[in-house]
DNA sequence: CTGAAAGCGCTTACAG
DNA sequence: CTGAAAGCGCTTACAG
């Protein structure tokens, strides 16, 4: 790697082109306002030197960093990945995402907020609406747009784009109750002082509330292990659940990953899904769509959350929005009934019951 | 949101504490070199004003941005997420990752490299080793450590942490051949001028080469659709494969996601896995570990790639490494034989063959 | 259409 | 242990 003695600066370009740095700056920012031959000389110098403008200096000078901070619970959940990609796409190439992850830890969130704010992002997008006091203070004092996502806080710190996790849980319960199940369980993660999946907890609470309102017991709403919830989590939680309630008829998992794990645990034990136990998840993960039987779920458009957030931010940052956007945008959720909650008579033959080569 | 009239600067803190900005700067950078009572007054002023240092200014001044750029194909693959998290953890809180994704597009990679370099990262980590000429030039001229990951380029642009995808493909073929299969297929994605998964292609090529060396035909090595490969991809590719070769005995998919999709397609068609068709994937995704039967795979430690890269960078950036680290670190791959390639007599009863409630 | 001056908010490099 | 001066590489705000 042939290291240059020093990276070329705008000054180097301007000297080579025989103009001032201001002219170089203009050519790079808006070529149309510079005379054509001047512009050509500058571009030629830029090429020749392989000049890459220094946005650190540009940001300090213009007070525009073109950064948008994004704080997510994890980088390994494709739903949050979709949100990040949706946000990046909506924002376009003029903005750079500054992504951090918390692993559901409030302390880590606080550290991250401080670290990201030091980079002077023009806006900050953060999953969730429950923060430490210090985090809330920093966010409020930042004097930039803050968007809380994946929830529907009342009221939001500033703006919010998400949905009600409580309603999502309720919708799942309604679906299972409507199918005639009575001995209904749910599996999620524990909450402790520092690590907590408040959104999953919201779903669990909505689910439990709907159970009680229907006159059913919520004593099978289990919280096991720590977020993030995994495929393994579902398997273990399902095993624990069967230990405790061998007669369980239906299970709601706070995530499709967990639901899939639960279904695999049933398969290993020879328990028919949905024949003996119905299973429902949340998030509409690809695995749930593709597996056999496919997993019934509460769908949320993760990418749309990112896209709407991006558009909202663009309006706010460019001051383009004439009409003041609402404080909270709700992308809604929808129940998607699939194989794992099919009634016996509805259930098509699933692979487990077919043998031999078809096609 | 009560917007401050103006964010407090170090100047504001220094005035309130009755010291120079240099002293404030020292307290924040290394409190131990400042007298205790001075330090206390400064900290108190920092607290009172809610001062958050401006790293944009600090970076320009110190010529240390504490940024590490990371370019990944997608944000929605948990394997790359693991690499990102491993890198972030190894680097520690002193560095901020600047993450971008390309969707396997060379043109997007070029744009991203340019955009990230403008932020003056202290190092750049990039998935893959095949870049456009312009990208290579920018990378070489950047005069910062560049680490190519998830491959084993000969030679790397600068450094590399990865493994041989060709060998990974060969290992998969050897495993399937060793099991006695003869009519062996593979499924991956197409390559076109702009979008291409060169790592998946490497696996396919290694796989095909091993087939030929064993005297077998490689005419069932199929490339369908574009990267990123999905669960759906596997299902569709499997359907196409069965159309073309109903007598296929074993299939290698370039990703566990694809392998899972292929297996589900088999299940929908009543084709027994592994009884009639053996399936093998790559990447050791959680879904493959958890499903029934579990998916045989070529495992690569995605998180370790990130961690090793982080440690390498830390040594390089802090100049701590006395011994010059090797140009390329190979994390290796390993074949993990599981249910989907079990021989009939080895195969335990899998869920599909058990009925009724167990336990 | 182009440029000289000033300054963004810090840290480096001295000096004491 | 502390501070005054200079400067990082750009863009803003004038001026012509």
XYZ file of C-alpha atoms (C1' of nucleotides) in Angstrom:
750
model
C 0.000 0.000 0.000
C 1.784 3.092 -1.210
C 0.920 5.627 1.463
C 0.817 9.211 0.246
C 3.062 11.598 2.097
C -0.080 13.562 3.004
C -3.663 13.528 1.855
C -4.322 16.338 -0.621
C -6.373 19.200 0.759
C -8.647 21.650 -0.923
C -5.738 24.055 -0.819
C -3.674 21.654 -2.958
C -6.492 21.406 -5.466
C -6.970 25.163 -5.592
C -3.282 25.802 -6.218
C -3.128 23.203 -8.966
C -6.220 24.680 -10.618
C -5.055 28.255 -10.077
C -8.160 29.340 -8.161
C -9.112 30.046 -4.561
C -10.315 27.328 -2.193
C -13.733 28.956 -2.272
C -14.031 28.178 -5.933
C -13.072 24.562 -5.336
C -15.614 24.408 -2.551
C -18.271 25.764 -4.884
C -17.462 23.342 -7.678
C -17.873 20.468 -5.257
C -21.032 21.795 -3.631
C -22.851 23.198 -6.658
C -20.978 23.097 -9.971
C -23.632 25.144 -11.759
C -22.641 28.374 -10.035
C -19.081 28.248 -11.360
C -17.972 29.201 -14.870
C -17.550 26.200 -17.108
C -13.840 26.449 -17.813
C -13.013 27.180 -14.177
C -15.104 24.197 -13.205
C -13.270 22.003 -15.698
C -9.874 23.033 -14.381
C -10.959 22.334 -10.833
C -12.421 18.935 -11.683
C -9.240 18.053 -13.491
C -7.169 18.964 -10.464
C -9.488 16.966 -8.225
C -9.062 13.928 -10.446
C -5.346 14.311 -10.765
C -4.807 14.494 -7.033
C -7.447 11.929 -6.144
C -8.861 14.528 -3.826
C -11.525 13.385 -1.361
C -13.073 16.316 0.519
C -12.729 16.262 4.296
C -16.230 16.184 5.724
C -14.911 16.487 9.246
C -13.680 19.965 8.454
C -16.716 20.674 6.293
C -19.048 19.661 9.101
C -17.356 21.849 11.652
C -17.441 24.781 9.327
C -20.981 24.422 8.048
C -22.480 23.107 11.277
C -24.081 20.357 9.179
C -22.669 16.911 9.837
C -25.049 14.973 7.590
C -25.104 12.309 10.275
C -28.233 10.656 11.596
C -27.745 8.561 14.715
C -29.551 5.238 15.001
C -29.722 3.212 18.186
C -30.972 -0.343 17.907
C -31.151 -3.218 20.391
C -29.086 -5.538 18.210
C -27.452 -5.746 14.815
C -28.377 -9.387 14.321
C -32.137 -9.126 14.004
C -33.243 -8.823 10.412
C -36.310 -6.817 11.421
C -34.148 -4.047 12.821
C -31.886 -4.465 9.818
C -34.884 -3.767 7.598
C -35.646 -0.658 9.604
C -32.057 0.519 9.251
C -32.066 -0.139 5.515
C -35.409 1.613 5.109
C -34.070 4.607 6.984
C -30.851 4.712 4.985
C -32.765 4.505 1.709
C -35.247 7.209 2.622
C -32.497 9.511 3.828
C -30.509 8.996 0.657
C -26.772 9.266 0.050
C -26.522 12.771 1.519
C -26.793 11.356 5.027
C -24.666 8.809 6.817
C -26.135 6.590 9.507
C -24.259 6.361 12.773
C -25.447 3.012 14.098
C -25.032 1.713 17.611
C -26.580 -1.215 19.482
C -27.498 -1.690 23.128
C -28.260 -5.391 23.579
C -31.350 -4.139 25.445
C -29.232 -2.514 28.148
C -30.313 0.854 29.539
C -26.759 1.603 30.688
C -25.392 0.881 27.251
C -28.065 3.034 25.683
C -27.021 5.918 27.892
C -23.383 5.498 26.961
C -24.277 5.306 23.284
C -26.504 8.358 23.308
C -23.675 10.357 24.836
C -21.155 8.981 22.354
C -23.372 9.608 19.351
C -24.385 13.113 20.414
C -20.699 13.991 20.592
C -20.620 13.364 16.833
C -23.269 16.070 16.454
C -25.817 14.109 14.426
C -28.559 16.227 12.886
C -31.166 13.836 14.244
C -31.288 10.756 16.445
C -33.481 7.708 15.936
C -33.823 5.371 18.854
C -35.680 2.111 19.299
C -37.947 2.317 22.292
C -39.324 4.961 24.556
C -38.118 3.926 27.993
C -34.822 5.551 28.839
C -32.827 6.441 31.932
C -33.256 9.932 33.349
C -29.804 10.904 32.122
C -30.621 9.646 28.633
C -33.849 11.618 28.548
C -32.029 14.755 29.643
C -29.339 14.391 26.988
C -31.948 13.745 24.332
C -33.973 16.790 25.342
C -30.970 19.057 25.473
C -29.619 17.891 22.152
C -31.824 20.370 20.304
C -32.179 18.036 17.333
C -35.132 15.958 16.134
C -35.464 12.742 18.119
C -37.548 9.896 16.765
C -38.504 7.002 18.994
C -39.358 3.957 16.911
C -40.969 0.535 17.277
C -43.284 1.858 19.988
C -46.106 4.329 20.408
C -45.178 6.384 23.458
C -47.721 8.761 24.988
C -46.344 11.296 24.681
C -43.140 10.830 22.696
C -40.017 12.710 23.703
C -40.288 14.482 20.354
C -41.537 12.316 17.501
C -42.366 8.639 17.222
C -42.884 6.165 14.398
C -44.092 2.785 15.495
C -47.090 0.903 16.754
C -48.609 -0.254 19.998
C -46.940 -3.376 21.296
C -49.745 -3.757 23.805
C -52.245 -3.831 20.947
C -50.071 -6.311 19.080
C -50.228 -8.622 22.095
C -53.967 -8.133 22.389
C -54.461 -8.944 18.727
C -52.536 -12.184 19.148
C -54.651 -13.147 22.144
C -57.867 -12.348 20.325
C -56.817 -14.533 17.442
C -56.054 -17.518 19.651
C -59.192 -17.057 21.763
C -61.276 -16.756 18.624
C -59.980 -20.130 17.521
C -61.588 -21.613 20.616
C -58.457 -22.135 22.705
C -58.812 -21.707 26.446
C -55.569 -22.898 27.998
C -53.356 -20.231 26.462
C -49.733 -19.403 27.194
C -47.187 -16.792 26.179
C -43.401 -16.801 26.278
C -41.096 -13.805 26.492
C -38.029 -12.616 28.345
C -37.415 -11.407 31.878
C -37.014 -7.774 32.805
C -34.276 -6.696 35.106
C -32.967 -3.324 36.140
C -30.539 -2.938 33.302
C -31.554 -5.300 30.534
C -35.117 -5.332 29.349
C -37.053 -5.720 26.133
C -39.821 -3.250 26.903
C -41.497 -3.841 23.582
C -41.710 -7.590 24.096
C -42.959 -6.916 27.596
C -45.641 -4.636 26.187
C -46.817 -7.439 23.929
C -46.901 -9.842 26.850
C -48.922 -7.378 28.911
C -51.429 -6.745 26.154
C -51.711 -10.467 25.658
C -52.290 -11.120 29.363
C -54.841 -8.329 29.595
C -56.858 -9.702 26.704
C -56.765 -13.138 28.291
C -58.143 -11.798 31.555
C -60.805 -9.773 29.820
C -61.987 -12.956 28.152
C -62.257 -14.582 31.541
C -59.165 -16.710 30.994
C -56.178 -17.193 33.240
C -52.913 -15.410 32.473
C -50.819 -17.635 34.698
C -49.105 -19.197 31.692
C -47.607 -15.899 30.558
C -43.986 -16.828 31.153
C -40.865 -14.686 31.194
C -37.653 -16.633 30.847
C -34.075 -15.635 30.116
C -32.842 -12.310 28.821
C -33.465 -10.451 25.613
C -32.555 -10.744 22.828
C -34.811 -13.717 22.465
C -33.492 -16.424 20.156
C -34.557 -19.589 18.398
C -33.037 -21.459 21.354
C -35.022 -19.305 23.745
C -38.254 -20.507 22.198
C -37.210 -24.125 22.476
C -36.235 -23.819 26.124
C -39.270 -21.773 27.059
C -41.531 -24.268 25.308
C -39.921 -27.113 27.201
C -40.457 -25.292 30.481
C -44.021 -24.520 29.538
C -44.834 -28.145 28.724
C -43.345 -29.138 32.054
C -45.665 -26.775 33.820
C -48.760 -27.147 31.691
C -48.858 -30.331 29.626
C -52.398 -29.420 28.678
C -51.523 -26.108 27.021
C -53.478 -25.543 23.823
C -51.934 -22.420 22.332
C -48.742 -20.404 22.740
C -47.837 -16.861 21.752
C -44.140 -16.048 21.518
C -42.939 -12.439 21.573
C -40.893 -13.087 18.449
C -41.151 -15.364 15.440
C -37.657 -16.602 16.238
C -38.891 -17.789 19.575
C -42.076 -19.180 18.011
C -39.995 -21.185 15.559
C -37.857 -22.570 18.374
C -40.999 -23.493 20.264
C -42.397 -25.283 17.240
C -39.168 -27.244 16.761
C -39.267 -28.280 20.404
C -42.795 -29.581 19.832
C -41.635 -31.480 16.784
C -38.806 -33.082 18.723
C -41.327 -34.189 21.322
C -43.750 -35.463 18.749
C -46.337 -32.850 19.613
C -48.387 -31.914 16.602
C -48.591 -28.249 15.622
C -51.258 -27.008 15.167
C -53.169 -30.218 15.931
C -52.254 -30.422 19.588
C -50.721 -27.024 20.231
C -51.268 -23.855 18.224
C -48.326 -21.470 17.971
C -48.203 -17.814 17.109
C -45.296 -15.397 16.865
C -44.575 -11.754 16.241
C -42.639 -9.894 13.599
C -43.340 -11.865 10.432
C -39.796 -13.157 10.043
C -38.890 -14.870 6.815
C -38.329 -18.153 8.636
C -41.930 -18.130 9.787
C -43.219 -17.525 6.283
C -41.129 -20.295 4.816
C -41.369 -23.074 7.368
C -43.869 -25.892 7.339
C -46.383 -25.294 8.771
C -45.915 -21.557 8.317
C -46.063 -19.555 11.531
C -49.060 -17.369 12.285
C -47.814 -13.998 13.381
C -48.513 -10.391 14.160
C -46.965 -8.572 11.274
C -45.310 -5.178 11.494
C -43.702 -3.459 8.541
C -40.175 -2.988 9.860
C -38.852 -1.398 6.707
C -41.751 1.071 6.597
C -40.829 2.241 10.091
C -37.402 3.165 8.766
C -38.753 4.739 5.597
C -41.366 6.849 7.346
C -38.784 7.955 9.871
C -36.438 8.922 7.059
C -39.091 10.936 5.250
C -40.156 12.636 8.448
C -36.566 13.587 9.154
C -35.964 14.854 5.658
C -38.977 17.153 5.969
C -37.885 18.374 9.351
C -34.225 18.841 8.473
C -34.808 20.591 5.191
C -37.744 22.503 6.591
C -39.692 21.333 3.558
C -42.756 20.119 5.421
C -45.292 22.912 5.336
C -47.860 20.979 7.305
C -46.537 20.013 10.702
C -46.320 16.242 10.732
C -48.148 14.511 13.570
C -46.140 13.743 16.639
C -46.652 10.024 16.316
C -47.019 7.923 13.213
C -48.572 4.524 13.753
C -47.670 1.952 11.125
C -50.106 -0.518 12.636
C -49.921 -4.258 12.982
C -51.925 -7.067 11.417
C -52.570 -10.624 12.348
C -51.449 -13.077 9.703
C -53.097 -16.433 10.232
C -51.063 -19.298 8.871
C -50.560 -22.996 9.408
C -49.495 -23.029 13.038
C -52.890 -21.806 14.180
C -54.999 -23.517 11.557
C -57.981 -25.425 12.884
C -57.684 -29.135 12.323
C -60.248 -29.109 9.547
C -58.549 -26.128 7.917
C -55.076 -27.497 8.121
C -53.812 -28.695 4.800
C -51.582 -31.726 4.991
C -48.221 -30.475 6.116
C -44.955 -32.116 5.283
C -44.815 -34.003 8.525
C -47.764 -36.039 7.432
C -46.704 -36.730 3.911
C -44.299 -39.351 2.859
C -42.489 -40.312 -0.293
C -41.501 -38.246 -3.249
C -44.137 -35.951 -4.656
C -43.884 -33.265 -7.313
C -38.513 19.721 23.622
C -37.003 22.827 25.174
C -34.304 23.731 22.682
C -31.297 25.459 24.191
C -30.458 28.770 22.631
C -27.073 27.278 21.747
C -25.192 24.178 22.727
C -22.599 24.941 25.405
C -19.004 24.873 24.164
C -15.791 24.150 25.945
C -15.354 27.914 26.175
C -18.567 28.166 28.207
C -17.361 25.462 30.552
C -13.952 27.072 30.964
C -15.445 30.463 31.791
C -17.840 28.971 34.336
C -14.993 27.047 35.958
C -12.620 29.962 35.754
C -9.944 28.113 33.803
C -8.654 27.997 30.225
C -10.165 25.712 27.597
C -6.949 23.723 27.653
C -7.625 22.754 31.228
C -11.146 21.660 30.385
C -9.772 19.665 27.486
C -7.289 17.974 29.815
C -9.891 17.130 32.430
C -11.976 15.428 29.766
C -9.057 13.637 28.131
C -7.030 12.624 31.180
C -8.293 13.879 34.553
C -5.212 12.602 36.390
C -2.973 15.305 34.996
C -5.068 18.121 36.439
C -5.038 19.295 40.077
C -7.871 17.847 42.068
C -9.724 21.031 42.941
C -9.405 22.400 39.413
C -10.702 19.127 38.110
C -13.657 19.268 40.494
C -14.588 22.789 39.414
C -14.404 21.788 35.766
C -16.505 18.654 36.276
C -19.061 20.682 38.158
C -19.281 23.181 35.298
C -19.591 20.328 32.800
C -22.474 18.862 34.805
C -24.188 22.159 35.306
C -24.157 23.027 31.622
C -24.828 19.495 30.416
C -21.768 19.895 28.247
C -21.170 17.251 25.599
C -17.791 17.676 23.885
C -17.855 18.232 20.143
C -15.948 15.363 18.566
C -16.263 16.920 15.129
C -14.052 19.764 16.253
C -11.907 17.445 18.322
C -11.347 15.159 15.345
C -10.336 17.961 13.058
C -7.927 19.285 15.586
C -6.345 16.032 16.694
C -6.486 14.316 13.310
C -8.009 11.330 15.103
C -11.632 10.695 14.248
C -12.071 7.486 16.224
C -14.132 6.211 13.325
C -13.747 2.797 11.752
C -15.633 2.312 8.504
C -17.407 -0.985 7.889
C -18.858 -1.976 4.543
C -21.148 -4.985 4.498
C -23.343 -6.509 1.792
C -26.518 -6.217 3.862
C -27.722 -5.221 7.300
C -30.273 -8.023 7.472
C -28.000 -11.050 7.640
C -27.296 -12.096 11.206
C -23.899 -13.475 10.220
C -22.720 -10.052 9.132
C -24.433 -8.625 12.197
C -22.298 -10.921 14.328
C -19.199 -9.710 12.538
C -20.211 -6.097 13.136
C -20.914 -6.750 16.811
C -17.638 -8.626 17.217
C -15.798 -5.730 15.627
C -17.562 -3.136 17.766
C -16.821 -5.112 20.926
C -13.164 -5.629 20.134
C -12.692 -1.998 19.214
C -14.365 -0.865 22.428
C -16.208 2.354 23.204
C -13.367 4.590 22.038
C -14.248 3.867 18.415
C -17.461 4.406 16.526
C -18.375 2.181 13.608
C -19.464 3.875 10.404
C -21.552 1.172 8.787
C -22.709 1.073 5.193
C -24.227 -1.662 3.050
C -23.964 -2.404 -0.649
C -26.622 -5.021 -1.428
C -23.801 -6.775 -3.312
C -23.495 -3.905 -5.795
C -20.032 -2.865 -6.957
C -21.309 0.591 -7.888
C -22.815 1.087 -4.460
C -19.601 -0.096 -2.857
C -17.686 2.522 -4.794
C -20.058 5.269 -3.748
C -19.884 4.115 -0.130
C -16.105 3.926 -0.010
C -15.935 7.491 -1.261
C -18.565 8.663 1.224
C -16.950 6.912 4.158
C -13.420 8.056 3.335
C -14.703 11.626 3.385
C -15.426 11.067 7.080
C -11.739 10.282 7.571
C -12.052 6.918 9.314
C -8.858 5.651 10.903
C -9.372 2.288 9.243
C -11.770 0.685 6.803
C -13.138 -2.843 6.983
C -14.781 -4.168 3.873
C -16.460 -7.459 3.106
C -14.913 -9.004 0.042
C -11.864 -8.542 -2.066
C -13.235 -7.825 -5.508
C -13.654 -4.131 -6.097
C -13.886 -1.729 -9.015
C -10.680 -0.086 -10.182
C -11.807 3.235 -8.731
C -12.562 1.607 -5.392
C -9.138 -0.010 -5.290
C -7.487 3.276 -6.066
C -9.360 5.129 -3.331
C -8.584 2.389 -0.858
C -4.894 2.435 -1.705
C -4.648 6.203 -1.531
C -6.490 6.423 1.757
C -3.288 5.774 3.698
C -5.176 3.972 6.457
C -5.333 0.280 7.367
C -7.760 -1.582 5.116
C -9.046 -4.993 6.157
C -10.833 -7.185 3.669
C -13.002 -9.718 5.472
C -14.951 -12.899 4.763
C -12.455 -13.896 2.078
C -8.826 -14.860 1.730
C -7.507 -12.741 -1.113
C -4.079 -13.452 -2.567
C -2.718 -10.945 -1.984
C -4.945 -8.680 0.081
C -5.047 -4.968 -0.654
C -3.552 -4.490 2.810
C -4.806 -6.935 5.439
C -7.433 -9.639 5.393
C -9.328 -11.650 8.000
C -11.424 -14.421 6.591
C -11.282 -17.836 5.063
C -11.270 -19.496 1.675
C -14.734 -19.697 0.210
C -13.388 -22.056 -2.431
C -12.199 -24.407 0.295
C -15.546 -24.083 2.055
C -17.251 -25.252 -1.119
C -14.770 -28.078 -1.543
C -15.326 -29.211 2.024
C -19.058 -29.346 1.440
C -18.588 -31.412 -1.710
C -16.206 -33.790 0.028
C -18.721 -34.337 2.780
C -21.537 -35.165 0.382
C -19.343 -37.345 -1.814
C -18.072 -39.171 1.256
C -21.623 -40.042 2.137
C -21.853 -41.926 -1.129
C -23.925 -39.458 -3.100
C -23.249 -39.235 -6.815
C -25.948 -37.067 -8.307
C -25.021 -33.881 -6.491
C -26.285 -30.345 -6.993
C -25.566 -26.877 -5.680
C -27.639 -23.703 -5.633
C -26.418 -20.127 -5.517
C -27.040 -16.772 -7.126
C -26.227 -15.324 -10.532
C -23.381 -12.933 -11.172
C -23.892 -9.870 -13.255
C -21.773 -6.849 -13.977
C -22.896 -4.836 -11.007
C -24.426 -7.180 -8.477
C -22.537 -10.276 -7.460
C -21.936 -12.342 -4.359
C -18.327 -13.255 -5.049
C -18.030 -15.255 -1.850
C -21.019 -17.422 -2.672
C -19.616 -17.823 -6.163
C -16.301 -18.923 -4.688
C -18.076 -21.614 -2.717
C -19.909 -22.766 -5.816
C -16.655 -22.943 -7.763
C -14.853 -24.900 -5.075
C -17.819 -27.221 -4.869
C -17.898 -27.765 -8.639
C -14.146 -28.345 -8.772
C -14.309 -31.007 -6.073
C -17.148 -32.690 -7.919
C -15.149 -32.853 -11.118
C -12.060 -34.095 -9.358
C -14.128 -36.952 -7.993
C -15.199 -37.790 -11.496
C -18.697 -36.436 -10.985
C -20.649 -34.031 -13.118
C -20.990 -30.405 -12.083
C -23.917 -29.709 -14.379
C -26.271 -29.369 -11.439
C -24.401 -26.397 -10.005
C -27.136 -23.833 -10.499
C -27.078 -20.052 -10.269
C -30.492 -18.480 -9.933
C -31.654 -14.990 -8.974
C -29.627 -12.258 -7.390
C -27.875 -12.001 -4.058
C -28.737 -11.619 -1.269
C -29.972 -15.158 -1.248
C -33.048 -15.720 0.914
C -35.165 -18.482 2.381
C -37.434 -18.011 -0.645
C -34.444 -18.299 -2.939
C -33.744 -21.766 -1.635
C -37.318 -22.853 -2.132
C -37.442 -21.587 -5.704
C -34.023 -22.932 -6.611
C -34.928 -26.316 -5.148
C -38.123 -26.389 -7.184
C -36.166 -25.590 -10.338
C -33.599 -28.200 -9.482
C -36.198 -30.920 -8.986
C -37.711 -29.990 -12.308
C -34.395 -30.477 -13.996
C -33.076 -33.423 -12.039
C -35.769 -35.414 -10.217
C -33.096 -37.932 -9.360
C -30.896 -35.528 -7.407
C -29.472 -37.086 -4.255
C -27.789 -34.205 -2.470
C -27.851 -30.427 -2.602
C -25.438 -27.801 -1.306
C -26.819 -24.287 -0.863
C -24.475 -21.301 -0.595
C -26.266 -20.197 2.564
C -28.151 -21.894 5.375
C -31.071 -19.583 4.633
C -31.226 -21.013 1.161
C -30.709 -24.544 2.484
C -33.617 -24.099 4.858
C -35.842 -22.859 2.046
C -34.798 -25.837 -0.041
C -35.633 -28.212 2.773
C -39.067 -26.640 3.230
C -39.731 -27.008 -0.471
C -38.890 -30.691 -0.141
C -41.235 -31.000 2.792
C -44.052 -29.371 0.861
C -43.476 -31.883 -1.909
C -43.312 -34.796 0.454
C -39.681 -35.441 -0.324
C -37.881 -36.883 2.661
C -34.758 -35.121 3.909
C -32.276 -36.699 4.344
C -33.869 -39.993 3.263
C -34.394 -39.068 -0.349
C -32.384 -35.882 -0.691
C -29.525 -34.765 1.540
C -29.170 -31.009 2.089
C -26.237 -28.973 3.223
C -25.824 -25.262 3.776
C -23.224 -22.708 4.705
C -22.855 -20.275 7.574
C -24.235 -22.188 10.548
C -27.282 -19.972 10.975
C -29.320 -20.391 14.104
C -32.285 -21.577 12.057
C -30.255 -24.488 10.772
C -29.184 -25.509 14.247
C -32.701 -25.384 15.582
C -34.774 -26.897 12.833
C -35.747 -30.526 12.531
C -33.817 -32.200 11.055
C -30.978 -29.795 11.807
C -29.101 -28.573 8.751
C -25.594 -29.824 8.038
C -23.435 -26.857 7.247
C -20.004 -25.407 6.710
C -19.469 -23.347 9.799
C -17.552 -20.091 9.909
C -17.148 -18.042 13.050
C -18.636 -14.738 11.929
C -18.180 -13.010 15.236
C -14.535 -14.091 15.419
C -13.917 -12.413 12.074
C -15.094 -9.152 13.617
C -13.162 -9.665 16.829
C -9.897 -10.566 15.155
C -10.280 -7.614 12.830
C -10.875 -5.340 15.796
C -7.819 -6.598 17.646
C -5.679 -6.318 14.553
C -6.830 -2.752 14.063
C -6.251 -1.831 17.681
C -2.674 -3.073 17.436
C -2.097 -1.234 14.207
C -3.745 2.015 15.269
C -2.116 2.209 18.660
C 1.162 0.917 17.300
C 1.112 -1.600 20.140
C 1.859 -4.658 18.041
C 5.573 -5.296 18.239
C 5.445 -8.334 16.029
C 4.092 -7.457 12.620
C 0.806 -9.320 12.300
C 0.488 -11.560 9.262
C -1.131 -10.057 6.206
C -3.967 -12.542 6.237
C -5.633 -14.229 9.147
C -7.582 -17.337 8.276
C -10.338 -18.194 10.731
C -10.978 -21.458 8.941
C -14.178 -23.335 8.319
C -15.471 -26.637 9.577
C -18.037 -29.053 8.322
C -20.805 -29.667 10.835
C -22.675 -32.836 9.987
C -26.233 -32.831 11.208
C -29.568 -34.370 10.421
C -30.027 -33.228 6.838
C -27.077 -35.297 5.650
C -27.455 -38.209 8.049
C -27.326 -41.644 6.474
C -30.589 -43.483 6.740
C -29.257 -45.800 9.397
C -27.770 -42.893 11.326
C -30.832 -40.737 11.194
C -32.612 -40.569 14.490
C -36.367 -40.340 14.226
C -37.123 -36.789 13.322
C -40.310 -35.015 14.234
C -41.890 -35.662 10.905
C -41.955 -39.320 11.702
C -43.239 -39.091 15.216
C -46.790 -38.623 16.174
C -48.714 -37.922 19.336
C -47.732 -36.073 22.422
C -44.488 -37.112 24.002
C -42.833 -36.403 27.322
C -18.568 34.552 -11.325
C -14.629 34.765 -7.892
C -11.846 35.729 -3.664
C -9.911 37.469 1.075
C -11.066 37.266 5.738
C -12.903 35.178 9.622
C -14.252 31.420 12.235
C -16.431 26.593 13.365
C -14.664 24.140 18.531
C -11.502 21.759 19.613
C -6.078 19.908 20.433
C -1.085 20.335 19.514
C 3.027 22.123 20.796
C 5.260 25.173 23.459
C 6.285 27.910 27.440
C 6.377 28.793 32.165
C -0.069 21.881 36.961
C -1.845 25.592 33.716
C -2.329 28.788 29.698
C -1.699 31.726 25.205
C -1.049 31.020 20.476
C -1.633 28.660 16.356
C -3.940 25.749 13.379
C -6.755 21.427 11.793
C -9.568 21.994 6.518
C -13.244 23.428 5.393
C -17.709 27.066 4.666
C -20.073 31.436 5.836
C -20.719 35.936 4.897
C -19.235 39.672 2.619
C -17.282 42.328 -1.060
C -16.356 43.268 -5.699
